[in-house]
Amino acid sequence: MAIAQLTTDRLAEKHRSTLDQALDTIRSRAYWSPYPEHPKAYGADGSLDAAAGLAAHQAVLHTRFELDQPGTDGWTGGETSPYGPSLGIEYPHADIDVLLPAMRAGTAAWRDAGAETRALVCLEILARISARTHEFAHAVMHTSGQAFMMAFQAGGPHAQDRGLEAVAYAYAEQTRTPAGRAGWSKPQGKRDPLELSKEFTPVGRGVALMIGCNTFPTWNGYPGLFASLATGNPVLVKPHPRAVLPLALTVRVAREVLAEAGFDPNLVALAVERPGEGIAKTLAVRPEVRIIDYTGSTEFGDWLEANARQAQVYTEKAGVNTVVVDSTDDYKGMLSNLAFSLSLYSGQMCTTPQNLLIPREGITTDQGPKSYDEVVGDLAAAVGGLLGDDARANGLLGALVNPDVKARLEAAAGLGEVALASREVVNPEYPDAVVRTPVIVKLDGSKPDAEAAYFSECFGPVSFAVSVDSTADALELLRRTVREKGAMTVGAYTTSADTERAVEEVCLEESAQLSLNLTGGVYVNQTAAFSDFHGSGGNPAANAALCDGAFVSNRFRVVEVRRQA
């Protein structure tokens, strides 16, 4: 056992107020974040400024990433940045039969530490990650293809927010039952009362497996990682093979903090696969693995839910996100908002709108009636205007994360009439980056052959402007889409109170998160930690929500010990 350099009192002095604020905020749903969004906020109090963060990132390239984990039987790697360069990093490859028992060895001490100490250790991990946000931003950028500012914010403070949010929910759920011993006395009339002493202990389920994704390795990874760790479980982090570095850095920080706090660093470990090894399926059915967090394709998410029967499985898969366009009192604002939503990170977000349902007779606006063709044409012009300057386009689009996205983009142009053609954008700093603007394709929603296109997820910068007979038909198509395919987000534009209520009713009945009439600086594909729920867990797109009580409460059980008083 390591000698504690970080005592509980010291951790409480540093982080208890942050935990209390997080607990308050998940109840109030107000805006709050302890992690700065602006790059210039870093550089003091031990945090890395822009130059130091870049230097730290460059220092790890073309090296062996040492972790001192048990069971290392070789080295593996092979990440190539979507911007072109090879990262050249080798990571330890683990013998799982050695690593998993080593991870379980420290669970008793971690359990006995209690919910508060676990939460405070997690907050120290997050604080140290926050101090290195500039370094993490480069790691996220060069594994996901996000533009730097998005990688900085989404991969940095926004991801850290989601991790802290999970810790707050975990703490709240574990402390619903009183800690320590509770007296119990049942009156028996003239006889002496029945008296017991009862002790309640939150106990983790076992090893948690976090399967990382390529596009948002930290943002999607931190909720499950920190929810499991804070509830007493060791966590095995299995990154996507194209996006190892951000999570490897996370594991290294976590292991350092655990050791300094007197706990076994093997409570958090890294499992990197060799090319083509496919260890996620092997790990997912190991009896030691009792919790799985996964973000990615529907196919593998469905496989996990069907086959990892020994584990509690939390999935965020895929869906067909839809926007209903009925009417608007801010036509310019609507177009601007939608254009940004379709363009951000080249549409490579699980929340990006895909289907825009527009009545074929057109809509009413503050600029007068607009036909279906006019709405689609004006939206295409708005996207074109937003991305007309290559420098701004590079800052918004980033790079296509893998060849599959490029193939889907190119194939989409053959599915219908192209309202906005995709164009190639050159990134002068990274000439090998594959940067493409979005394509918008017009489809007739009344034709059965069009349904095959708009009723399937087309991940990437592809959107379909689907003409429908009426708003009522749009709502029925929305309902069927969410019910059968799922949706992480739904958007709607209407000036009618009746239509607004009808859209809301569909989303309530089908468990889909709804954004109404967004015309300003908040977009349908963005969610704020502590306030917004990412996904609902109630439709096929995901069986969990980031983050609510259900996301953490089944990661532990409360074990009771009764003693005769």
Short mmCIF file of N, CA and C in Angstrom, two decimals, residues 42-190:
data_model
loop_
_atom_site.label_atom_id
_atom_site.label_comp_id
_atom_site.label_asym_id
_atom_site.label_seq_id
_atom_site.Cartn_x
_atom_site.Cartn_y
_atom_site.Cartn_z
N TYR A 42 -5.40 29.77 -18.34
CA TYR A 42 -4.43 28.81 -17.85
C TYR A 42 -3.02 29.40 -17.89
N GLY A 43 -2.19 28.90 -16.99
CA GLY A 43 -0.81 29.37 -16.94
C GLY A 43 -0.38 29.78 -15.55
N ALA A 44 -1.34 29.94 -14.65
CA ALA A 44 -1.02 30.26 -13.24
C ALA A 44 -1.37 29.07 -12.36
N ASP A 45 -0.92 29.11 -11.11
CA ASP A 45 -1.25 28.08 -10.12
C ASP A 45 -0.89 26.68 -10.60
N GLY A 46 0.21 26.57 -11.34
CA GLY A 46 0.68 25.25 -11.75
C GLY A 46 0.04 24.71 -13.01
N SER A 47 -0.92 25.41 -13.60
CA SER A 47 -1.53 24.93 -14.85
C SER A 47 -0.65 25.30 -16.04
N LEU A 48 -0.82 24.54 -17.12
CA LEU A 48 -0.01 24.75 -18.31
C LEU A 48 -0.65 25.81 -19.20
N ASP A 49 0.14 26.79 -19.64
CA ASP A 49 -0.37 27.74 -20.62
C ASP A 49 -0.26 27.12 -22.00
N ALA A 50 -0.60 27.89 -23.03
CA ALA A 50 -0.66 27.35 -24.38
C ALA A 50 0.68 26.76 -24.82
N ALA A 51 1.77 27.50 -24.60
CA ALA A 51 3.08 27.03 -25.05
C ALA A 51 3.51 25.78 -24.29
N ALA A 52 3.29 25.77 -22.98
CA ALA A 52 3.69 24.61 -22.17
C ALA A 52 2.84 23.39 -22.52
N GLY A 53 1.56 23.62 -22.80
CA GLY A 53 0.70 22.50 -23.17
C GLY A 53 1.11 21.88 -24.49
N LEU A 54 1.45 22.70 -25.46
CA LEU A 54 1.92 22.19 -26.75
C LEU A 54 3.24 21.44 -26.57
N ALA A 55 4.13 21.99 -25.75
CA ALA A 55 5.42 21.33 -25.52
C ALA A 55 5.23 19.98 -24.85
N ALA A 56 4.30 19.91 -23.89
CA ALA A 56 4.02 18.64 -23.21
C ALA A 56 3.47 17.61 -24.19
N HIS A 57 2.60 18.07 -25.08
CA HIS A 57 2.06 17.15 -26.08
C HIS A 57 3.16 16.64 -27.01
N GLN A 58 3.99 17.54 -27.48
CA GLN A 58 5.03 17.14 -28.41
C GLN A 58 6.05 16.21 -27.75
N ALA A 59 6.23 16.38 -26.44
CA ALA A 59 7.22 15.56 -25.74
C ALA A 59 6.82 14.09 -25.66
N VAL A 60 5.52 13.81 -25.74
CA VAL A 60 5.06 12.43 -25.61
C VAL A 60 5.00 11.72 -26.96
N LEU A 61 5.07 12.49 -28.05
CA LEU A 61 5.02 11.88 -29.38
C LEU A 61 6.28 11.05 -29.63
N HIS A 62 6.10 9.93 -30.31
CA HIS A 62 7.21 9.05 -30.71
C HIS A 62 7.99 8.55 -29.49
N THR A 63 7.25 8.24 -28.43
CA THR A 63 7.85 7.67 -27.22
C THR A 63 7.06 6.45 -26.78
N ARG A 64 7.59 5.77 -25.79
CA ARG A 64 6.84 4.73 -25.10
C ARG A 64 6.13 5.35 -23.91
N PHE A 65 4.84 5.08 -23.80
CA PHE A 65 4.01 5.67 -22.76
C PHE A 65 4.02 4.74 -21.55
N GLU A 66 4.92 5.00 -20.63
CA GLU A 66 5.10 4.12 -19.47
C GLU A 66 3.97 4.32 -18.46
N LEU A 67 3.45 3.20 -17.93
CA LEU A 67 2.42 3.26 -16.90
C LEU A 67 2.73 2.38 -15.70
N ASP A 68 3.71 1.50 -15.81
CA ASP A 68 4.07 0.60 -14.71
C ASP A 68 2.87 -0.22 -14.25
N GLN A 69 2.14 -0.77 -15.22
CA GLN A 69 1.00 -1.62 -14.90
C GLN A 69 1.44 -3.08 -14.78
N PRO A 70 0.80 -3.86 -13.94
CA PRO A 70 1.08 -5.29 -13.90
C PRO A 70 0.65 -5.97 -15.20
N GLY A 71 1.36 -6.99 -15.58
CA GLY A 71 0.95 -7.80 -16.71
C GLY A 71 1.31 -7.25 -18.07
N THR A 72 2.17 -6.25 -18.15
CA THR A 72 2.57 -5.72 -19.45
C THR A 72 3.38 -6.79 -20.18
N ASP A 73 2.88 -7.19 -21.37
CA ASP A 73 3.55 -8.27 -22.11
C ASP A 73 4.06 -7.80 -23.47
N GLY A 74 4.07 -6.50 -23.68
CA GLY A 74 4.55 -5.97 -24.95
C GLY A 74 4.08 -4.54 -25.14
N TRP A 75 4.25 -4.05 -26.35
CA TRP A 75 3.90 -2.66 -26.65
C TRP A 75 3.12 -2.60 -27.95
N THR A 76 2.22 -1.64 -28.02
CA THR A 76 1.40 -1.51 -29.22
C THR A 76 1.03 -0.04 -29.42
N GLY A 77 0.59 0.29 -30.60
CA GLY A 77 0.21 1.67 -30.90
C GLY A 77 -0.23 1.78 -32.35
N GLY A 78 -0.02 2.93 -32.93
CA GLY A 78 -0.37 3.10 -34.34
C GLY A 78 -1.32 4.23 -34.64
N GLU A 79 -1.54 5.16 -33.68
CA GLU A 79 -2.45 6.27 -33.95
C GLU A 79 -1.88 7.20 -35.00
N THR A 80 -2.75 7.61 -35.92
CA THR A 80 -2.42 8.64 -36.90
C THR A 80 -3.43 9.75 -36.77
N SER A 81 -2.96 10.97 -36.67
CA SER A 81 -3.85 12.11 -36.53
C SER A 81 -4.73 12.25 -37.77
N PRO A 82 -6.03 12.56 -37.60
CA PRO A 82 -6.85 12.90 -38.76
C PRO A 82 -6.30 14.09 -39.54
N TYR A 83 -5.39 14.84 -38.92
CA TYR A 83 -4.73 15.95 -39.61
C TYR A 83 -3.49 15.51 -40.37
N GLY A 84 -3.14 14.23 -40.28
CA GLY A 84 -2.06 13.71 -41.11
C GLY A 84 -0.92 13.04 -40.38
N PRO A 85 -0.28 13.70 -39.38
CA PRO A 85 0.93 13.12 -38.80
C PRO A 85 0.66 11.84 -37.99
N SER A 86 1.62 10.96 -37.99
CA SER A 86 1.59 9.81 -37.09
C SER A 86 2.01 10.25 -35.69
N LEU A 87 1.29 9.77 -34.68
CA LEU A 87 1.67 10.13 -33.30
C LEU A 87 2.89 9.34 -32.84
N GLY A 88 3.05 8.13 -33.35
CA GLY A 88 4.25 7.36 -33.06
C GLY A 88 4.40 6.91 -31.62
N ILE A 89 3.30 6.81 -30.89
CA ILE A 89 3.36 6.45 -29.46
C ILE A 89 3.10 4.95 -29.30
N GLU A 90 3.91 4.33 -28.45
CA GLU A 90 3.68 2.92 -28.08
C GLU A 90 3.13 2.87 -26.66
N TYR A 91 2.12 2.04 -26.49
CA TYR A 91 1.46 1.90 -25.19
C TYR A 91 1.65 0.47 -24.67
N PRO A 92 1.62 0.29 -23.34
CA PRO A 92 1.74 -1.06 -22.81
C PRO A 92 0.56 -1.93 -23.21
N HIS A 93 0.85 -3.13 -23.66
CA HIS A 93 -0.19 -4.11 -23.94
C HIS A 93 -0.29 -5.03 -22.73
N ALA A 94 -1.50 -5.29 -22.28
CA ALA A 94 -1.70 -5.99 -21.01
C ALA A 94 -2.07 -7.45 -21.21
N ASP A 95 -1.51 -8.30 -20.39
CA ASP A 95 -2.00 -9.66 -20.21
C ASP A 95 -3.17 -9.56 -19.23
N ILE A 96 -4.37 -9.70 -19.74
CA ILE A 96 -5.57 -9.47 -18.94
C ILE A 96 -5.67 -10.43 -17.77
N ASP A 97 -5.15 -11.63 -17.93
CA ASP A 97 -5.21 -12.61 -16.83
C ASP A 97 -4.34 -12.18 -15.65
N VAL A 98 -3.38 -11.32 -15.90
CA VAL A 98 -2.55 -10.77 -14.82
C VAL A 98 -3.13 -9.45 -14.33
N LEU A 99 -3.56 -8.60 -15.27
CA LEU A 99 -3.99 -7.25 -14.89
C LEU A 99 -5.30 -7.25 -14.10
N LEU A 100 -6.27 -8.02 -14.50
CA LEU A 100 -7.57 -7.98 -13.80
C LEU A 100 -7.47 -8.37 -12.33
N PRO A 101 -6.78 -9.45 -11.97
CA PRO A 101 -6.63 -9.74 -10.53
C PRO A 101 -5.90 -8.63 -9.77
N ALA A 102 -4.91 -8.00 -10.43
CA ALA A 102 -4.19 -6.90 -9.77
C ALA A 102 -5.12 -5.72 -9.54
N MET A 103 -6.04 -5.46 -10.44
CA MET A 103 -6.97 -4.36 -10.27
C MET A 103 -7.91 -4.59 -9.10
N ARG A 104 -8.25 -5.82 -8.85
CA ARG A 104 -9.21 -6.13 -7.77
C ARG A 104 -8.56 -6.11 -6.39
N ALA A 105 -7.24 -6.15 -6.36
CA ALA A 105 -6.55 -6.27 -5.07
C ALA A 105 -6.77 -5.06 -4.17
N GLY A 106 -6.96 -3.89 -4.74
CA GLY A 106 -7.10 -2.69 -3.93
C GLY A 106 -8.53 -2.28 -3.64
N THR A 107 -9.50 -3.11 -3.99
CA THR A 107 -10.89 -2.68 -3.87
C THR A 107 -11.37 -2.58 -2.43
N ALA A 108 -10.85 -3.41 -1.52
CA ALA A 108 -11.32 -3.36 -0.13
C ALA A 108 -10.97 -2.01 0.51
N ALA A 109 -9.74 -1.56 0.32
CA ALA A 109 -9.35 -0.27 0.89
C ALA A 109 -10.13 0.87 0.24
N TRP A 110 -10.37 0.77 -1.05
CA TRP A 110 -11.13 1.80 -1.76
C TRP A 110 -12.58 1.82 -1.28
N ARG A 111 -13.14 0.66 -1.05
CA ARG A 111 -14.50 0.57 -0.50
C ARG A 111 -14.55 1.17 0.90
N ASP A 112 -13.61 0.80 1.74
CA ASP A 112 -13.64 1.23 3.13
C ASP A 112 -13.35 2.72 3.29
N ALA A 113 -12.78 3.34 2.28
CA ALA A 113 -12.49 4.78 2.35
C ALA A 113 -13.77 5.60 2.46
N GLY A 114 -14.86 5.10 1.91
CA GLY A 114 -16.13 5.81 2.01
C GLY A 114 -16.41 6.72 0.83
N ALA A 115 -17.67 7.09 0.67
CA ALA A 115 -18.12 7.86 -0.49
C ALA A 115 -17.44 9.22 -0.58
N GLU A 116 -17.27 9.89 0.55
CA GLU A 116 -16.69 11.23 0.49
C GLU A 116 -15.25 11.20 0.04
N THR A 117 -14.45 10.32 0.64
CA THR A 117 -13.04 10.25 0.25
C THR A 117 -12.91 9.87 -1.22
N ARG A 118 -13.70 8.91 -1.67
CA ARG A 118 -13.64 8.54 -3.09
C ARG A 118 -13.98 9.73 -3.98
N ALA A 119 -15.00 10.49 -3.61
CA ALA A 119 -15.38 11.67 -4.40
C ALA A 119 -14.25 12.69 -4.42
N LEU A 120 -13.62 12.92 -3.28
CA LEU A 120 -12.56 13.92 -3.21
C LEU A 120 -11.33 13.49 -4.01
N VAL A 121 -11.01 12.21 -4.00
CA VAL A 121 -9.90 11.71 -4.83
C VAL A 121 -10.22 11.92 -6.30
N CYS A 122 -11.46 11.64 -6.68
CA CYS A 122 -11.87 11.87 -8.08
C CYS A 122 -11.75 13.34 -8.45
N LEU A 123 -12.10 14.23 -7.54
CA LEU A 123 -11.99 15.66 -7.82
C LEU A 123 -10.53 16.10 -7.96
N GLU A 124 -9.64 15.47 -7.20
CA GLU A 124 -8.22 15.77 -7.36
C GLU A 124 -7.73 15.32 -8.74
N ILE A 125 -8.19 14.16 -9.19
CA ILE A 125 -7.84 13.69 -10.54
C ILE A 125 -8.30 14.71 -11.57
N LEU A 126 -9.54 15.15 -11.44
CA LEU A 126 -10.09 16.11 -12.39
C LEU A 126 -9.35 17.45 -12.34
N ALA A 127 -8.97 17.87 -11.15
CA ALA A 127 -8.24 19.13 -11.01
C ALA A 127 -6.89 19.06 -11.73
N ARG A 128 -6.22 17.93 -11.62
CA ARG A 128 -4.92 17.80 -12.28
C ARG A 128 -5.07 17.71 -13.80
N ILE A 129 -6.13 17.06 -14.24
CA ILE A 129 -6.41 17.04 -15.67
C ILE A 129 -6.71 18.45 -16.15
N SER A 130 -7.50 19.18 -15.38
CA SER A 130 -7.84 20.56 -15.75
C SER A 130 -6.59 21.41 -15.90
N ALA A 131 -5.64 21.23 -15.01
CA ALA A 131 -4.40 22.02 -15.08
C ALA A 131 -3.61 21.74 -16.36
N ARG A 132 -3.89 20.60 -16.99
CA ARG A 132 -3.19 20.22 -18.22
C ARG A 132 -4.12 20.29 -19.42
N THR A 133 -5.13 21.13 -19.36
CA THR A 133 -6.13 21.19 -20.42
C THR A 133 -5.52 21.50 -21.78
N HIS A 134 -4.54 22.38 -21.83
CA HIS A 134 -3.89 22.67 -23.11
C HIS A 134 -3.24 21.43 -23.71
N GLU A 135 -2.61 20.63 -22.87
CA GLU A 135 -1.99 19.39 -23.37
C GLU A 135 -3.06 18.42 -23.85
N PHE A 136 -4.12 18.24 -23.05
CA PHE A 136 -5.19 17.34 -23.42
C PHE A 136 -5.87 17.79 -24.71
N ALA A 137 -5.97 19.10 -24.91
CA ALA A 137 -6.62 19.61 -26.12
C ALA A 137 -5.89 19.13 -27.37
N HIS A 138 -4.58 19.16 -27.35
CA HIS A 138 -3.82 18.67 -28.51
C HIS A 138 -4.01 17.17 -28.69
N ALA A 139 -4.08 16.44 -27.58
CA ALA A 139 -4.29 14.99 -27.67
C ALA A 139 -5.65 14.69 -28.28
N VAL A 140 -6.68 15.42 -27.85
CA VAL A 140 -8.02 15.21 -28.40
C VAL A 140 -8.07 15.63 -29.86
N MET A 141 -7.50 16.77 -30.17
CA MET A 141 -7.50 17.26 -31.55
C MET A 141 -6.88 16.24 -32.50
N HIS A 142 -5.75 15.67 -32.13
CA HIS A 142 -5.00 14.81 -33.04
C HIS A 142 -5.41 13.34 -32.95
N THR A 143 -6.47 13.05 -32.24
CA THR A 143 -7.04 11.70 -32.29
C THR A 143 -8.49 11.72 -32.78
N SER A 144 -9.18 12.85 -32.60
CA SER A 144 -10.60 12.93 -32.99
C SER A 144 -10.82 13.71 -34.27
N GLY A 145 -9.88 14.60 -34.62
CA GLY A 145 -10.08 15.48 -35.76
C GLY A 145 -10.83 16.75 -35.42
N GLN A 146 -11.17 16.95 -34.16
CA GLN A 146 -11.80 18.21 -33.78
C GLN A 146 -10.83 19.37 -34.03
N ALA A 147 -11.40 20.51 -34.41
CA ALA A 147 -10.58 21.72 -34.47
C ALA A 147 -10.08 22.06 -33.06
N PHE A 148 -8.98 22.82 -32.98
CA PHE A 148 -8.34 22.99 -31.67
C PHE A 148 -9.28 23.57 -30.62
N MET A 149 -10.03 24.63 -30.96
CA MET A 149 -10.85 25.26 -29.93
C MET A 149 -11.94 24.32 -29.43
N MET A 150 -12.51 23.53 -30.33
CA MET A 150 -13.50 22.56 -29.88
C MET A 150 -12.85 21.47 -29.01
N ALA A 151 -11.67 21.02 -29.46
CA ALA A 151 -10.95 20.02 -28.67
C ALA A 151 -10.60 20.57 -27.29
N PHE A 152 -10.24 21.85 -27.25
CA PHE A 152 -9.92 22.48 -25.97
C PHE A 152 -11.14 22.51 -25.05
N GLN A 153 -12.28 22.96 -25.57
CA GLN A 153 -13.46 23.13 -24.72
C GLN A 153 -14.19 21.82 -24.48
N ALA A 154 -14.55 21.12 -25.55
CA ALA A 154 -15.30 19.88 -25.38
C ALA A 154 -14.45 18.77 -24.77
N GLY A 155 -13.18 18.70 -25.20
CA GLY A 155 -12.30 17.68 -24.66
C GLY A 155 -11.70 18.04 -23.32
N GLY A 156 -11.79 19.34 -22.95
CA GLY A 156 -11.23 19.82 -21.69
C GLY A 156 -12.30 20.12 -20.67
N PRO A 157 -12.62 21.41 -20.45
CA PRO A 157 -13.54 21.75 -19.36
C PRO A 157 -14.93 21.10 -19.47
N HIS A 158 -15.46 20.96 -20.68
CA HIS A 158 -16.79 20.35 -20.77
C HIS A 158 -16.75 18.87 -20.39
N ALA A 159 -15.68 18.17 -20.79
CA ALA A 159 -15.52 16.78 -20.38
C ALA A 159 -15.30 16.68 -18.87
N GLN A 160 -14.50 17.60 -18.34
CA GLN A 160 -14.27 17.60 -16.89
C GLN A 160 -15.57 17.88 -16.13
N ASP A 161 -16.39 18.78 -16.66
CA ASP A 161 -17.71 19.03 -16.07
C ASP A 161 -18.51 17.75 -15.99
N ARG A 162 -18.53 16.99 -17.08
CA ARG A 162 -19.31 15.75 -17.11
C ARG A 162 -18.76 14.73 -16.11
N GLY A 163 -17.44 14.71 -15.95
CA GLY A 163 -16.87 13.83 -14.94
C GLY A 163 -17.26 14.23 -13.54
N LEU A 164 -17.18 15.54 -13.25
CA LEU A 164 -17.56 16.04 -11.94
C LEU A 164 -19.05 15.81 -11.68
N GLU A 165 -19.86 16.02 -12.70
CA GLU A 165 -21.29 15.78 -12.56
C GLU A 165 -21.56 14.33 -12.14
N ALA A 166 -20.86 13.38 -12.76
CA ALA A 166 -21.03 11.97 -12.40
C ALA A 166 -20.60 11.71 -10.97
N VAL A 167 -19.52 12.35 -10.54
CA VAL A 167 -19.08 12.20 -9.15
C VAL A 167 -20.13 12.73 -8.18
N ALA A 168 -20.73 13.87 -8.52
CA ALA A 168 -21.76 14.45 -7.65
C ALA A 168 -22.96 13.52 -7.54
N TYR A 169 -23.42 13.00 -8.66
CA TYR A 169 -24.54 12.06 -8.62
C TYR A 169 -24.18 10.80 -7.83
N ALA A 170 -22.95 10.31 -8.03
CA ALA A 170 -22.52 9.12 -7.31
C ALA A 170 -22.52 9.36 -5.80
N TYR A 171 -21.99 10.51 -5.40
CA TYR A 171 -21.97 10.84 -3.97
C TYR A 171 -23.39 10.96 -3.42
N ALA A 172 -24.25 11.65 -4.14
CA ALA A 172 -25.63 11.83 -3.68
C ALA A 172 -26.35 10.50 -3.51
N GLU A 173 -26.16 9.60 -4.47
CA GLU A 173 -26.85 8.30 -4.38
C GLU A 173 -26.29 7.45 -3.25
N GLN A 174 -24.98 7.47 -3.06
CA GLN A 174 -24.39 6.63 -2.01
C GLN A 174 -24.74 7.14 -0.61
N THR A 175 -24.96 8.43 -0.46
CA THR A 175 -25.21 9.00 0.87
C THR A 175 -26.70 9.11 1.19
N ARG A 176 -27.56 8.55 0.34
CA ARG A 176 -28.99 8.49 0.69
C ARG A 176 -29.20 7.64 1.94
N THR A 177 -28.36 6.62 2.07
CA THR A 177 -28.40 5.75 3.24
C THR A 177 -27.36 6.25 4.23
N PRO A 178 -27.70 6.34 5.52
CA PRO A 178 -26.75 6.90 6.48
C PRO A 178 -25.46 6.09 6.57
N ALA A 179 -24.36 6.81 6.67
CA ALA A 179 -23.07 6.16 6.83
C ALA A 179 -22.89 5.73 8.29
N GLY A 180 -22.04 4.74 8.49
CA GLY A 180 -21.76 4.29 9.86
C GLY A 180 -22.91 3.46 10.42
N ARG A 181 -22.98 3.43 11.75
CA ARG A 181 -23.96 2.58 12.42
C ARG A 181 -25.22 3.36 12.78
N ALA A 182 -26.34 2.68 12.64
CA ALA A 182 -27.63 3.27 12.98
C ALA A 182 -28.31 2.37 14.00
N GLY A 183 -28.86 2.99 15.02
CA GLY A 183 -29.59 2.21 16.03
C GLY A 183 -31.01 1.90 15.57
N TRP A 184 -31.52 0.75 15.96
CA TRP A 184 -32.87 0.32 15.59
C TRP A 184 -33.52 -0.28 16.83
N SER A 185 -34.67 0.27 17.17
CA SER A 185 -35.35 -0.20 18.38
C SER A 185 -36.83 -0.33 18.08
N LYS A 186 -37.36 -1.53 18.26
CA LYS A 186 -38.77 -1.79 18.00
C LYS A 186 -39.47 -2.08 19.33
N PRO A 187 -40.44 -1.22 19.73
CA PRO A 187 -41.16 -1.44 21.01
C PRO A 187 -41.89 -2.79 21.02
N GLN A 188 -41.90 -3.40 22.19
CA GLN A 188 -42.57 -4.70 22.36
C GLN A 188 -43.57 -4.67 23.52
N GLY A 189 -44.20 -3.52 23.74
CA GLY A 189 -45.16 -3.41 24.83
C GLY A 189 -44.47 -3.50 26.17
N LYS A 190 -44.92 -4.47 27.00
CA LYS A 190 -44.35 -4.63 28.33
C LYS A 190 -42.98 -5.29 28.30
#
